[in-house]
Short mmCIF file of C-alpha atoms and ligand atoms in Angstrom, two decimals:
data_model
loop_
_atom_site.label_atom_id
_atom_site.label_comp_id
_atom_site.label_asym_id
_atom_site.label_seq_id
_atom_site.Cartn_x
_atom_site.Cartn_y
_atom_site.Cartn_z
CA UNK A 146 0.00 0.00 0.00
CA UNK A 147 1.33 3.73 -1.08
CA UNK A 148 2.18 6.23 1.86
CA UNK A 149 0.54 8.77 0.10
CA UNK A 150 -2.87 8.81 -2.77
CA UNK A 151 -0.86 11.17 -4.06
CA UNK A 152 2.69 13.24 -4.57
CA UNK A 153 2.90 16.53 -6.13
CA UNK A 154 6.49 17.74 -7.42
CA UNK A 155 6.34 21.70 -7.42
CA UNK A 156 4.44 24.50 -5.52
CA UNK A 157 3.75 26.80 -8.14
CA UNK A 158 0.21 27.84 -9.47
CA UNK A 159 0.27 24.49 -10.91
CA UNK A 160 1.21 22.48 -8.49
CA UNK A 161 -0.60 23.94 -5.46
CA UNK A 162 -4.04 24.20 -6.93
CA UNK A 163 -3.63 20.35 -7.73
CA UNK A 164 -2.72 19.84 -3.88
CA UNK A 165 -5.77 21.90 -2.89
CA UNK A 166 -8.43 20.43 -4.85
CA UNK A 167 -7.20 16.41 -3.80
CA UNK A 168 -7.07 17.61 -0.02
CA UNK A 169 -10.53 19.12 -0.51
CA UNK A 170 -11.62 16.14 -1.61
CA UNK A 171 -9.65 13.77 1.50
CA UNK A 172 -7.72 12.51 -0.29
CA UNK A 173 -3.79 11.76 1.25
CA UNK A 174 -1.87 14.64 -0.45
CA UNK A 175 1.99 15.17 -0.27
CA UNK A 176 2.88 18.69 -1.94
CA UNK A 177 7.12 18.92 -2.45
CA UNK A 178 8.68 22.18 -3.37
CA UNK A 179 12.30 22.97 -3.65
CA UNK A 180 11.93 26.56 -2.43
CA UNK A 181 11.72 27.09 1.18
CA UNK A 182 9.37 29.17 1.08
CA UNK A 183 7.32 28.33 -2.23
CA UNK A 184 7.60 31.74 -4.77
CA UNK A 185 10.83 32.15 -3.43
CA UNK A 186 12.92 30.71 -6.55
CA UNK A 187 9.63 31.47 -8.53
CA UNK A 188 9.77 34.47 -11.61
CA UNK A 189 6.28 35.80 -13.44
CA UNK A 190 5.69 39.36 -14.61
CA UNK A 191 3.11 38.18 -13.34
CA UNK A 192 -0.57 39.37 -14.09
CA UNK A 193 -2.86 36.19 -13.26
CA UNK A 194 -5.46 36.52 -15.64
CA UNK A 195 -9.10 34.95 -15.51
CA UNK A 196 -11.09 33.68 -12.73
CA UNK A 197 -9.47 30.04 -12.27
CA UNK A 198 -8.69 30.23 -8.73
CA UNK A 199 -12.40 30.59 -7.66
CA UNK A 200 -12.59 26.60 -8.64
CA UNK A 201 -10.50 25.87 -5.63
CA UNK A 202 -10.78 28.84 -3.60
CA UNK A 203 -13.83 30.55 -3.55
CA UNK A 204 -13.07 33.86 -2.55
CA UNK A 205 -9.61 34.01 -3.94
CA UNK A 206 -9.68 38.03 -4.58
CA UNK A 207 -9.46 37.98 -0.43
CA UNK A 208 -7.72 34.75 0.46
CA UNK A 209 -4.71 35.44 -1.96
CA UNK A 210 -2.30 38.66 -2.15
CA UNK A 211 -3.17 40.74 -5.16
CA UNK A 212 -1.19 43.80 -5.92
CA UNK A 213 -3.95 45.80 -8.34
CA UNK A 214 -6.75 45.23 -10.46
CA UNK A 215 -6.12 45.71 -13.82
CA UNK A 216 -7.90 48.21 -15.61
CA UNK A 217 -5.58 49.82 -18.34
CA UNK A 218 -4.17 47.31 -20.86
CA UNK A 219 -1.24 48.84 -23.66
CA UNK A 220 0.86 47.42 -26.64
CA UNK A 221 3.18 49.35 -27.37
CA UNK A 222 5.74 49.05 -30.79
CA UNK A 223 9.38 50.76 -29.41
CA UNK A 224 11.54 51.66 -32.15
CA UNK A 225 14.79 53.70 -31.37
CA UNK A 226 13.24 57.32 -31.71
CA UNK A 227 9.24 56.55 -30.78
CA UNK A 228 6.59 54.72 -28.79
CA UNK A 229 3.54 53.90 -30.67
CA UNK A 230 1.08 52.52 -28.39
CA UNK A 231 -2.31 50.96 -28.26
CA UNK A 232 -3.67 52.10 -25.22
CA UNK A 233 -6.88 50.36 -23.93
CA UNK A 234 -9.26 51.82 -20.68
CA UNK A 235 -11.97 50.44 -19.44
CA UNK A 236 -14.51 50.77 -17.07
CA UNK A 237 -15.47 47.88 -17.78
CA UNK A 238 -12.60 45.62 -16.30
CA UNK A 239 -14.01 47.53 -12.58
CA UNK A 240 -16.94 45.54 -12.95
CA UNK A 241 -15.69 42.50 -14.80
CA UNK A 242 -12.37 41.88 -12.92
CA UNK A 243 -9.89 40.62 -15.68
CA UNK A 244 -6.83 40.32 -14.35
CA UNK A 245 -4.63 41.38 -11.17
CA UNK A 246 -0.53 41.71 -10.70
CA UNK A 247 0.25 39.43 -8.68
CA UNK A 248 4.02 38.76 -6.59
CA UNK A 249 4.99 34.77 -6.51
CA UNK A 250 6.96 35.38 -3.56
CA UNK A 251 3.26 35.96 -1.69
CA UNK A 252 1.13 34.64 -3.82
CA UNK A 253 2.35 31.08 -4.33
CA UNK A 254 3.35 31.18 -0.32
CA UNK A 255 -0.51 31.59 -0.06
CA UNK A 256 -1.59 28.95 -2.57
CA UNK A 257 1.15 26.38 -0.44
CA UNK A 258 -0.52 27.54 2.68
CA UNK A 259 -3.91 26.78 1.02
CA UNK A 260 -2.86 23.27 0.25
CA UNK A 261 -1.86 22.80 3.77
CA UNK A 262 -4.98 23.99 5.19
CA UNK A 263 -7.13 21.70 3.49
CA UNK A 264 -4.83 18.99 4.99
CA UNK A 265 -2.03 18.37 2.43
CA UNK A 266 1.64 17.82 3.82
CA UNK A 267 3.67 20.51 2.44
CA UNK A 268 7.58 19.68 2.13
CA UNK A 269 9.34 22.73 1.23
CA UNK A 270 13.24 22.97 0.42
CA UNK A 271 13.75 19.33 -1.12
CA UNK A 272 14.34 18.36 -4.47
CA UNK A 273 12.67 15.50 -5.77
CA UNK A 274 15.19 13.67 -7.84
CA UNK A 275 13.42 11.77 -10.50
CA UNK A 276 9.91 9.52 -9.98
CA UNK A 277 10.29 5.90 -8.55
CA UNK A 278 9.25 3.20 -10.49
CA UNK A 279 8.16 -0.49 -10.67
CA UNK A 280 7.71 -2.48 -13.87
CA UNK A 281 7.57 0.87 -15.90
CA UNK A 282 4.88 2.04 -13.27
CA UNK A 283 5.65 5.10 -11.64
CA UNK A 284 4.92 4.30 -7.89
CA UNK A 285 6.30 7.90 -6.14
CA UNK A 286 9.17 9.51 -6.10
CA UNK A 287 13.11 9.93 -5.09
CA UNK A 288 15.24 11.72 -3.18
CA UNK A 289 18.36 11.88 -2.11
CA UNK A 290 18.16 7.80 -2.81
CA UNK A 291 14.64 7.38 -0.61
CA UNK A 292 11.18 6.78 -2.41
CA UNK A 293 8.45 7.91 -1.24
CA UNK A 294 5.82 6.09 -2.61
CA UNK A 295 1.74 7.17 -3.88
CA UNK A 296 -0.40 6.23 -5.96
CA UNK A 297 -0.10 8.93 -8.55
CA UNK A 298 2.44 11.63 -8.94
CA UNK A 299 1.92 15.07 -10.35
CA UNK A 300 4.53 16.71 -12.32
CA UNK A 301 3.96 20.67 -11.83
CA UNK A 302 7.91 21.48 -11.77
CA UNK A 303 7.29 24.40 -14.11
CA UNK A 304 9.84 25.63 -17.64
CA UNK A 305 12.32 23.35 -17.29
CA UNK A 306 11.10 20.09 -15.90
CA UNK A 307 13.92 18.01 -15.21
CA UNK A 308 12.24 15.51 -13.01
CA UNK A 309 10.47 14.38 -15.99
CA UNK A 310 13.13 14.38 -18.37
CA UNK A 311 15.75 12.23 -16.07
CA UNK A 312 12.84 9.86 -15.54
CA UNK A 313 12.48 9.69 -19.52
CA UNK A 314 9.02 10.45 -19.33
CA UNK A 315 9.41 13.56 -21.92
CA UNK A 316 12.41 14.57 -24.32
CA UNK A 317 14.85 17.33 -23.14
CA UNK A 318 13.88 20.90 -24.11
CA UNK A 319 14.98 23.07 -27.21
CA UNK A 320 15.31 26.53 -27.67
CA UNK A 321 11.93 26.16 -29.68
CA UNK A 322 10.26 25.63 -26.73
CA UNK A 323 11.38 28.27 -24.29
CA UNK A 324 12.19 31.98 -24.25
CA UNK A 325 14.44 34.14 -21.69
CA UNK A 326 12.98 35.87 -19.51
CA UNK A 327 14.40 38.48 -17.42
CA UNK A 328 12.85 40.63 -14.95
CA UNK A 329 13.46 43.77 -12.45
CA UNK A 330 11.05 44.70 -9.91
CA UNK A 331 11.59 48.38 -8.75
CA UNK A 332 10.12 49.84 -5.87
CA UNK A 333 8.40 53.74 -6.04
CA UNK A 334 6.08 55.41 -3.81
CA UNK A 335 2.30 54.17 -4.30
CA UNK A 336 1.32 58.10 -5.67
CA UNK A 337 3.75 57.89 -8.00
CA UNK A 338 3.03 54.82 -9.50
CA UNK A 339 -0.56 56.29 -9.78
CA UNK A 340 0.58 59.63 -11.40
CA UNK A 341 2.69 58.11 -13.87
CA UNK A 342 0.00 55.61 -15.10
CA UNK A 343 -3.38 58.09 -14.33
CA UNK A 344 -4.32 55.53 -11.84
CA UNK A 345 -6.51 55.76 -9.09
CA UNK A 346 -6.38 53.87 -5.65
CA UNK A 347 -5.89 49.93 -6.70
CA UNK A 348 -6.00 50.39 -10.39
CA UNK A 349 -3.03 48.86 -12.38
CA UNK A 350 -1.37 49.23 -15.63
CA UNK A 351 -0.34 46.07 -17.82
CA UNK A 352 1.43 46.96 -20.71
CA UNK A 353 3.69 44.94 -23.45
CA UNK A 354 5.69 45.82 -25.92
CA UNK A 355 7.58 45.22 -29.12
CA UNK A 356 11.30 46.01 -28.82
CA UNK A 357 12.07 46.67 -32.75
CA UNK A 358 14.97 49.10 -31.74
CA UNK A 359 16.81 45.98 -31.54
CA UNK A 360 19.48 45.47 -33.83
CA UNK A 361 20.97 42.39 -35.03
CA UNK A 362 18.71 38.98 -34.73
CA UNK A 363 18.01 39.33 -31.67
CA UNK A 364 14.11 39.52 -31.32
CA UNK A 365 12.62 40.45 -27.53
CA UNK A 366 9.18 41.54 -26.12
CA UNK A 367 8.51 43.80 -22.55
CA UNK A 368 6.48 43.75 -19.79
CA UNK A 369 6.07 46.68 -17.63
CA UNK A 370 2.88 45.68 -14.96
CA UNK A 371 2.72 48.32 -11.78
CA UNK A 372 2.05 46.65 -8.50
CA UNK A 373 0.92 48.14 -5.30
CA UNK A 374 4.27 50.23 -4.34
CA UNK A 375 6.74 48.24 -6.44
CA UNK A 376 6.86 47.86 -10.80
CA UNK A 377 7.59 44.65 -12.53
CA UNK A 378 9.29 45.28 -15.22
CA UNK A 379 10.96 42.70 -17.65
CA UNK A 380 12.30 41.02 -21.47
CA UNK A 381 10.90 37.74 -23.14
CA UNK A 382 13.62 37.16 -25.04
CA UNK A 383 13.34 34.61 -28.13
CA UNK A 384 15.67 31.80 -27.41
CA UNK A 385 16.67 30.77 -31.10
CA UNK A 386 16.98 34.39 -32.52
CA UNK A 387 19.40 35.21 -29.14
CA UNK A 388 21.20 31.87 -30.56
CA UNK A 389 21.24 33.07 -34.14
CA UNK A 390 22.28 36.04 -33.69
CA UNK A 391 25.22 34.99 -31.45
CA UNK A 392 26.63 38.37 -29.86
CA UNK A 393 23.95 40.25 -27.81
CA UNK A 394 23.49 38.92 -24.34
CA UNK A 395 19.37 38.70 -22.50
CA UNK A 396 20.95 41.58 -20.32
CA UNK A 397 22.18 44.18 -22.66
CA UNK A 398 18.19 43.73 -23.98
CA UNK A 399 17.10 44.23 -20.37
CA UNK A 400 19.53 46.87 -20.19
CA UNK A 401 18.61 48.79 -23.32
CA UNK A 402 14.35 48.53 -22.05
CA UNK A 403 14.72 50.04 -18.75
CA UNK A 404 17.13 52.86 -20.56
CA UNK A 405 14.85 53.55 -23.35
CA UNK A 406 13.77 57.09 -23.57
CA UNK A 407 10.31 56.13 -23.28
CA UNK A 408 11.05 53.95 -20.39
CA UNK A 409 13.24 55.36 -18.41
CA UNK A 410 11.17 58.54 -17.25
CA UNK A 411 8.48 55.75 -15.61
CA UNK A 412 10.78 54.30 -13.33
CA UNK A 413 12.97 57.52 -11.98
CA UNK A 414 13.75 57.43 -8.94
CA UNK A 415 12.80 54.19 -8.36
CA UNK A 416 15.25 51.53 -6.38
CA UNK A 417 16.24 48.20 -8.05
CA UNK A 418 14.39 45.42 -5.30
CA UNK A 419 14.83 42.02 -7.23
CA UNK A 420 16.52 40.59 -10.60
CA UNK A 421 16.28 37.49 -11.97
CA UNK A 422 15.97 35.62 -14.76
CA UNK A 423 14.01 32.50 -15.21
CA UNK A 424 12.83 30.37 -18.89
CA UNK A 425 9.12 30.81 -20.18
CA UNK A 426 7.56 28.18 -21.46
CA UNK A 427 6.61 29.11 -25.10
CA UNK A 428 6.85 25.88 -27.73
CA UNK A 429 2.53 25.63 -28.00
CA UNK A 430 0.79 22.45 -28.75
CA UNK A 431 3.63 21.29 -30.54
CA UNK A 432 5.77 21.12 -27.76
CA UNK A 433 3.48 19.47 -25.36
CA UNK A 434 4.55 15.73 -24.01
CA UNK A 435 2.65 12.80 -23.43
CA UNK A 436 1.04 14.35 -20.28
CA UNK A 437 -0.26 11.27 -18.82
CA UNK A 438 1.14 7.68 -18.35
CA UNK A 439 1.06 5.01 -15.78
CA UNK A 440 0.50 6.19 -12.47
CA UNK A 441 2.00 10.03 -13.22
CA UNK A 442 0.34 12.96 -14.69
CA UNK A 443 2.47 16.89 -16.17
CA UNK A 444 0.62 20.23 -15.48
CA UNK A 445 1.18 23.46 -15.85
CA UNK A 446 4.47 24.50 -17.59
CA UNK A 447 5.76 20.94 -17.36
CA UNK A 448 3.71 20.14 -19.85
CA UNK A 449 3.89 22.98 -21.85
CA UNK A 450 0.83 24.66 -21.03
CA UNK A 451 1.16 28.23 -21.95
CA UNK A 452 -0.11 30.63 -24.57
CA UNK A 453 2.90 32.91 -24.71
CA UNK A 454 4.57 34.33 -27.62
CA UNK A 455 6.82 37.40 -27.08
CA UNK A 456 3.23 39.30 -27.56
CA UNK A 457 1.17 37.99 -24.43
CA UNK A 458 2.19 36.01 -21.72
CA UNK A 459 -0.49 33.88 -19.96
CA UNK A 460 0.59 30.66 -18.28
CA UNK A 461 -0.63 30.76 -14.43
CA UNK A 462 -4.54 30.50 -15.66
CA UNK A 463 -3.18 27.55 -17.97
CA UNK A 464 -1.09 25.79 -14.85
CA UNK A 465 -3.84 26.39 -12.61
CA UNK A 466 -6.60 24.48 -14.83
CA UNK A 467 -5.01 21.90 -16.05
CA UNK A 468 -3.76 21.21 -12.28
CA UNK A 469 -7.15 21.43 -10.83
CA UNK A 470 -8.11 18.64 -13.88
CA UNK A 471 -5.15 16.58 -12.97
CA UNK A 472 -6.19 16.97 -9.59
CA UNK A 473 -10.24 15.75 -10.81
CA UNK A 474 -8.36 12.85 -12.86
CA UNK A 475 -6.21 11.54 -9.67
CA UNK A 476 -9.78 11.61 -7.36
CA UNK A 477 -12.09 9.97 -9.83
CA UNK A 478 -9.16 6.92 -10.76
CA UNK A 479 -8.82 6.72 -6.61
CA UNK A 480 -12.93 6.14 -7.01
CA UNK A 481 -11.89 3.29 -9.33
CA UNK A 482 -9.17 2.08 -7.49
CA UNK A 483 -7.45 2.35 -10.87
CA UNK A 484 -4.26 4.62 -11.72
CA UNK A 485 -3.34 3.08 -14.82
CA UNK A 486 -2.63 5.18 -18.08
CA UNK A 487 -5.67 3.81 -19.32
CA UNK A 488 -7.53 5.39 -16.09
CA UNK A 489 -6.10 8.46 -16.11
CA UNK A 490 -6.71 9.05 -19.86
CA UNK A 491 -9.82 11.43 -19.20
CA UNK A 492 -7.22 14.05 -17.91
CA UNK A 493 -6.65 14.76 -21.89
CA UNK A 494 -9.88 14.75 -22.66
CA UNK A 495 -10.75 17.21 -19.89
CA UNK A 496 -8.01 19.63 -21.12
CA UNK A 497 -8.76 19.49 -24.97
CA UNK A 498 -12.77 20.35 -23.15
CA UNK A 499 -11.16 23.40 -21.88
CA UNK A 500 -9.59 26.61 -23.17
CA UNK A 501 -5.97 24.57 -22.61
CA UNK A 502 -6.13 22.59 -25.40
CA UNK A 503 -8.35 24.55 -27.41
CA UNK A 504 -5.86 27.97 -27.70
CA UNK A 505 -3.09 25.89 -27.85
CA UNK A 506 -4.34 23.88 -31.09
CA UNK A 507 -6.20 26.82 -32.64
CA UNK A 508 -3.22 29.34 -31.93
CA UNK A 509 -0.73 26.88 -33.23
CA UNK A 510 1.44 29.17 -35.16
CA UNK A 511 0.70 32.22 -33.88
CA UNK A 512 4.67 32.64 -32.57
CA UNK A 513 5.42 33.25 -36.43
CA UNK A 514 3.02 36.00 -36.10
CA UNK A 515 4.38 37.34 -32.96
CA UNK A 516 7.83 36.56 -33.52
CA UNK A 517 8.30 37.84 -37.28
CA UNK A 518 10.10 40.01 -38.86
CA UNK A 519 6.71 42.01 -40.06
CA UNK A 520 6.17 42.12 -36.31
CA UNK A 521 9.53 43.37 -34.60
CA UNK A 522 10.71 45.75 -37.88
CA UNK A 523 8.40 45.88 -40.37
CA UNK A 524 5.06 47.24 -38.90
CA UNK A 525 6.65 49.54 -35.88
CA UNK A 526 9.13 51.11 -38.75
CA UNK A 527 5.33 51.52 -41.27
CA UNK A 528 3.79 53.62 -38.50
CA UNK A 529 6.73 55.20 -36.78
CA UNK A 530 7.49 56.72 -40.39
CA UNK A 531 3.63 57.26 -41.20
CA UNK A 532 2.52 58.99 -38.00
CA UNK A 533 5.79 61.09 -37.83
CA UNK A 534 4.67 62.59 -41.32
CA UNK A 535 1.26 63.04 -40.55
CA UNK A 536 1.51 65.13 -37.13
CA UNK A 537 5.06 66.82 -38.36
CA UNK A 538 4.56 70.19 -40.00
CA UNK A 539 6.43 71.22 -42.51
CA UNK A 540 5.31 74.18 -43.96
CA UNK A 541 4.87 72.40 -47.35
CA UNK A 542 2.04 70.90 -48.89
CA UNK A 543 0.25 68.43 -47.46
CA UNK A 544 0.35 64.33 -49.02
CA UNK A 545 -2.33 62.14 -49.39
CA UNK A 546 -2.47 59.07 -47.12
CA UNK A 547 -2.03 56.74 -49.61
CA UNK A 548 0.81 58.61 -51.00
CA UNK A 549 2.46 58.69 -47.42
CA UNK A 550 1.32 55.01 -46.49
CA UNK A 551 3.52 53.78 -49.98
CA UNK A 552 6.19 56.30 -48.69
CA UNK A 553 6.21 55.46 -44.94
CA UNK A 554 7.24 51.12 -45.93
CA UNK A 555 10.03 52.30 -48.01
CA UNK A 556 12.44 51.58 -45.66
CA UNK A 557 10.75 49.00 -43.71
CA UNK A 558 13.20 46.29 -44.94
CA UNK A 559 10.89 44.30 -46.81
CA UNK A 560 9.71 44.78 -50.24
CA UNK A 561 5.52 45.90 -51.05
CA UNK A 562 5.17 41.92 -52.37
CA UNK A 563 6.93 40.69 -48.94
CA UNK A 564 4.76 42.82 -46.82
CA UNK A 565 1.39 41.61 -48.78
CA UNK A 566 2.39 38.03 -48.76
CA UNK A 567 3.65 38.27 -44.99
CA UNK A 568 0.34 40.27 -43.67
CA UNK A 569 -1.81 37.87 -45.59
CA UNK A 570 -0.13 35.15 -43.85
CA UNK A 571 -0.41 36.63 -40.25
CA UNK A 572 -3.97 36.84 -40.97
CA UNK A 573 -4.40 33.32 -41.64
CA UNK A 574 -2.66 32.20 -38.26
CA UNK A 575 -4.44 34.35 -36.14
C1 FAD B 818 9.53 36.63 -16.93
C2 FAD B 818 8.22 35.91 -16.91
C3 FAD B 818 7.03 36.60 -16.98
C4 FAD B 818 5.83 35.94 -16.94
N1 FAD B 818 4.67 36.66 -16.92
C5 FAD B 818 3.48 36.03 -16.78
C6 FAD B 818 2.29 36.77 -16.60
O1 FAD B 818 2.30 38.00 -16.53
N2 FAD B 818 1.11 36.08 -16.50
C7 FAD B 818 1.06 34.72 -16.53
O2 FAD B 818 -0.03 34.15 -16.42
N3 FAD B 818 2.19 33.99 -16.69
C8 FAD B 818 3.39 34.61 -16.78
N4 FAD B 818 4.54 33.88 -16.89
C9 FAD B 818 4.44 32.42 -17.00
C10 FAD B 818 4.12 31.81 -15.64
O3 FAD B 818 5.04 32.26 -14.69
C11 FAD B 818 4.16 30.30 -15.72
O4 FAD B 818 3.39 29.86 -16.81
C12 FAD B 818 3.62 29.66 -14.45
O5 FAD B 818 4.37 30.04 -13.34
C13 FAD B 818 3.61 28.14 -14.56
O6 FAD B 818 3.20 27.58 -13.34
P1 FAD B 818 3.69 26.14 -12.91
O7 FAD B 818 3.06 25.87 -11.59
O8 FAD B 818 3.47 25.18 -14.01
O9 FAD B 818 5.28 26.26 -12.77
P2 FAD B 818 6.15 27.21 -11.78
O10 FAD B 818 5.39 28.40 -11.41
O11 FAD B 818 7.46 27.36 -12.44
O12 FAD B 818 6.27 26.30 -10.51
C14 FAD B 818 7.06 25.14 -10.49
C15 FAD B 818 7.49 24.89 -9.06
O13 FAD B 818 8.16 23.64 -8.99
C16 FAD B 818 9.29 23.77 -8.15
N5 FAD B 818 10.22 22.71 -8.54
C17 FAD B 818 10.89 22.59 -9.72
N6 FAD B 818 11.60 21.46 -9.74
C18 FAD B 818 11.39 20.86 -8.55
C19 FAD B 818 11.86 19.63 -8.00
N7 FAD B 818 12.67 18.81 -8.69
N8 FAD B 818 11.46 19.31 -6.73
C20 FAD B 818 10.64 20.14 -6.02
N9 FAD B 818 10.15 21.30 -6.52
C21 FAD B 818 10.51 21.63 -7.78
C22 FAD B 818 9.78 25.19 -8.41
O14 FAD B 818 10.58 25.67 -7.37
C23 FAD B 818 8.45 25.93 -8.54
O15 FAD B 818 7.98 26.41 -7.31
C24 FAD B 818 5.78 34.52 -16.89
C25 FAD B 818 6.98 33.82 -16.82
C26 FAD B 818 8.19 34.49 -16.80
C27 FAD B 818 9.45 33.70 -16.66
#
């Protein structure tokens, strides 16, 4: 007979909600995390988007740290000279709460705490080594030599699951499937935060943006999300173009963000808190494992769960659904008694029921959308050169639009038939 029902490797969003919806449901959960305490070795710009939590914990908006509420959403093209922005308010996100900034540090502390106090054991600073197994079964895991055994185990280790890969039960990951992400938090008075952004009380700002200044192949995307009294500000960096291009390094891009002359006036004054760096999981559906087997289950990043692309970075809504179904795939096979593959097949099938399956097969290419060329040069360099002409005076005759729209993708770096072809194809993927 197991020690446990079951073992969860990782306390992140992933993990966690897994360890709170078995214990909910009695059954005999043991949570490991190799942070002491959980969100300590934990990196996410991080705005937790959607209403996922409120599965597990009902009233989540009071039981879990939130910095602000977000209410003002931009996307913003940065090119060496100019900021072209798309700059979205709305009431509407007071009423309909979208999304809120979020710290790991407190927020996953609070999920592990959650876990606990619906009667999982939480084990925090050990690494699990690699999953125990019998006849090809996985039957717990190891540490350090010693198995603890369970029924099922949970794989929510996040980006760069190496329990599952030194246990063979996925292949090693490529730069295809991950990105570089690097991130400063900076701490400023709460009133400034709120004049720089025109925000009022616990309103936040989430804003990404394209950094086309870049030179070389190197292709990056910012975050800049305000917190409470602190800003989290950060580069998703493309791992293959930082390969291919061979000379700039993730923190000369960080670097050149914070120091960019539309940047830099937001954060003045403000002191440096945190820096770290950490890999985001971006490969899509076609870098997602086999995410069940015999007696084991991958969530969350793990199993690459994530609908990011250099444009938008979601993953803690996608870890925390699909653990919350691994969870609801453990409890109904413990019903049967059975926690063979075969059992816990219905975990896929509640995922592809979901939106975690579904954006990840309908968006399946949109990273060549989000990480082309028409992207990061082509369309910032279009309307830097088109807007410039339209507001500059010049004391000369006006030009039509269509005269200055021909003019302005001149030097975009791609020829008229390039640009038609590309665009049409972006449309298509999207
Ligand atoms: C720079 C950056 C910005 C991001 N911004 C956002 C954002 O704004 N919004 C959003 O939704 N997502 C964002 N993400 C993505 C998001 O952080 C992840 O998708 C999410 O954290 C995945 O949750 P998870 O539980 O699967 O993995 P993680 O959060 O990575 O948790 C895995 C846990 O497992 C533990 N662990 C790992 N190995 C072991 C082991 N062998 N033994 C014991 N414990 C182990 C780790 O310490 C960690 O606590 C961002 C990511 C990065 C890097």
């Amino acid at each position: 007979m197991s020690e446990f029902d079951a073992i969860v490797v990782g306390a992140g969003p992933a993990g966690s909600s897994a360890a709170i919806r078995m214990a909910n449901k009695k059954l005999n959960v043991l949570l490991v995390e190799r942070a002491d305490p959980p969100g300590s070795k934990n990196v996410s710009g991080g705005i937790l988007w959607g209403n996922a939590l409120a599965e597990i914990i009902p009233e989540w908006e009071k039981d879990i740290p939130l910095e602000r509420l977000i209410t003002h959403k931009g996307t913003t093209f940065l090119t060496k000279d100019s900021s072209i922005s798309i700059d979205f308010r709305s009431t509407k996100f007071l009423e309909n709460h979208s999304g809120y900034s979020v710290l790991r540090a407190r927020m996953d502390n609070a999920l592990a705490n959650s876990a606990r106090k619906a009667g999982a054991m939480v084990v925090t600073g050990v690494t699990v080594d690699r999953v125990a197994k019998e006849e090809g079964k996985v039957v717990g895991v190891e540490q350090d030599g010693e198995i603890i055994t369970s029924d099922a185990v949970i794989l929510a280790e996040g980006a760069n699951p190496r329990v599952a890969i030194d246990s063979g039960l996925r292949k090693p990951i490529g730069d295809q499937d991950v990105a570089i992400g690097v991130k400063q938090i900076i701490r400023l008075p709460e009133n400034t935060i709120n004049e720089r952004f025109n925000l009022k009380g616990s309103e936040g700002f989430a804003g990404e943006y394209v950094l086309s200044y870049l030179e070389g192949e190197a292709e990056a995307g910012g975050f800049l999300y305000t917190n409470k009294d602190t800003i989290s500000i950060g580069a998703v960096i493309s791992s293959s173009k930082l390969r291919e291009d061979g000379q700039t390094h993730s923190y000369d891009i960080m670097e050149s963000f914070v120091q960019h002359p539309h940047i830099a006036p937001l954060l003045e004054g403000g002191k440096l808190e945190e820096y770290s760096a950490h890999l985001v999981c971006e490969g899509g559906i076609d870098s997602v494992p086999r995410i069940y087997g015999d007696g084991y289950l991958i969530a969350g990043d793990a199993a690459g769960f994530s609908f990011s692309n250099g444009l938008m970075i979601q993953g803690m809504n996608y870890a925390i659904t699909s653990g919350i179904a691994a969870a609801d795939t453990v409890i109904e096979a413990k019903e049967r008694g059975n926690f063979s593959s075969d059992s816990l097949a219905s975990y896929e099938r509640k995922l592809e029921d979901s939106y975690v399956l579904k954006d990840l097969k309908n968006f399946r290419n949109i990273d060549k959308v989000t990480w082309s060329r028409v992207t990061h040069r082509a369309i910032p360099k279009i309307a830097e050169n088109l807007l410039y002409s339209m507001y500059h005076e010049t004391g000369r005759p006006k030009k039509h639009l269509m005269q200055m729209i021909l003019e302005s993708s001149r030097d975009s770096g791609m020829s008229k038939s390039q640009l038609i072809l590309e665009s049409y194809r972006m449309m298509r993927r999207m």
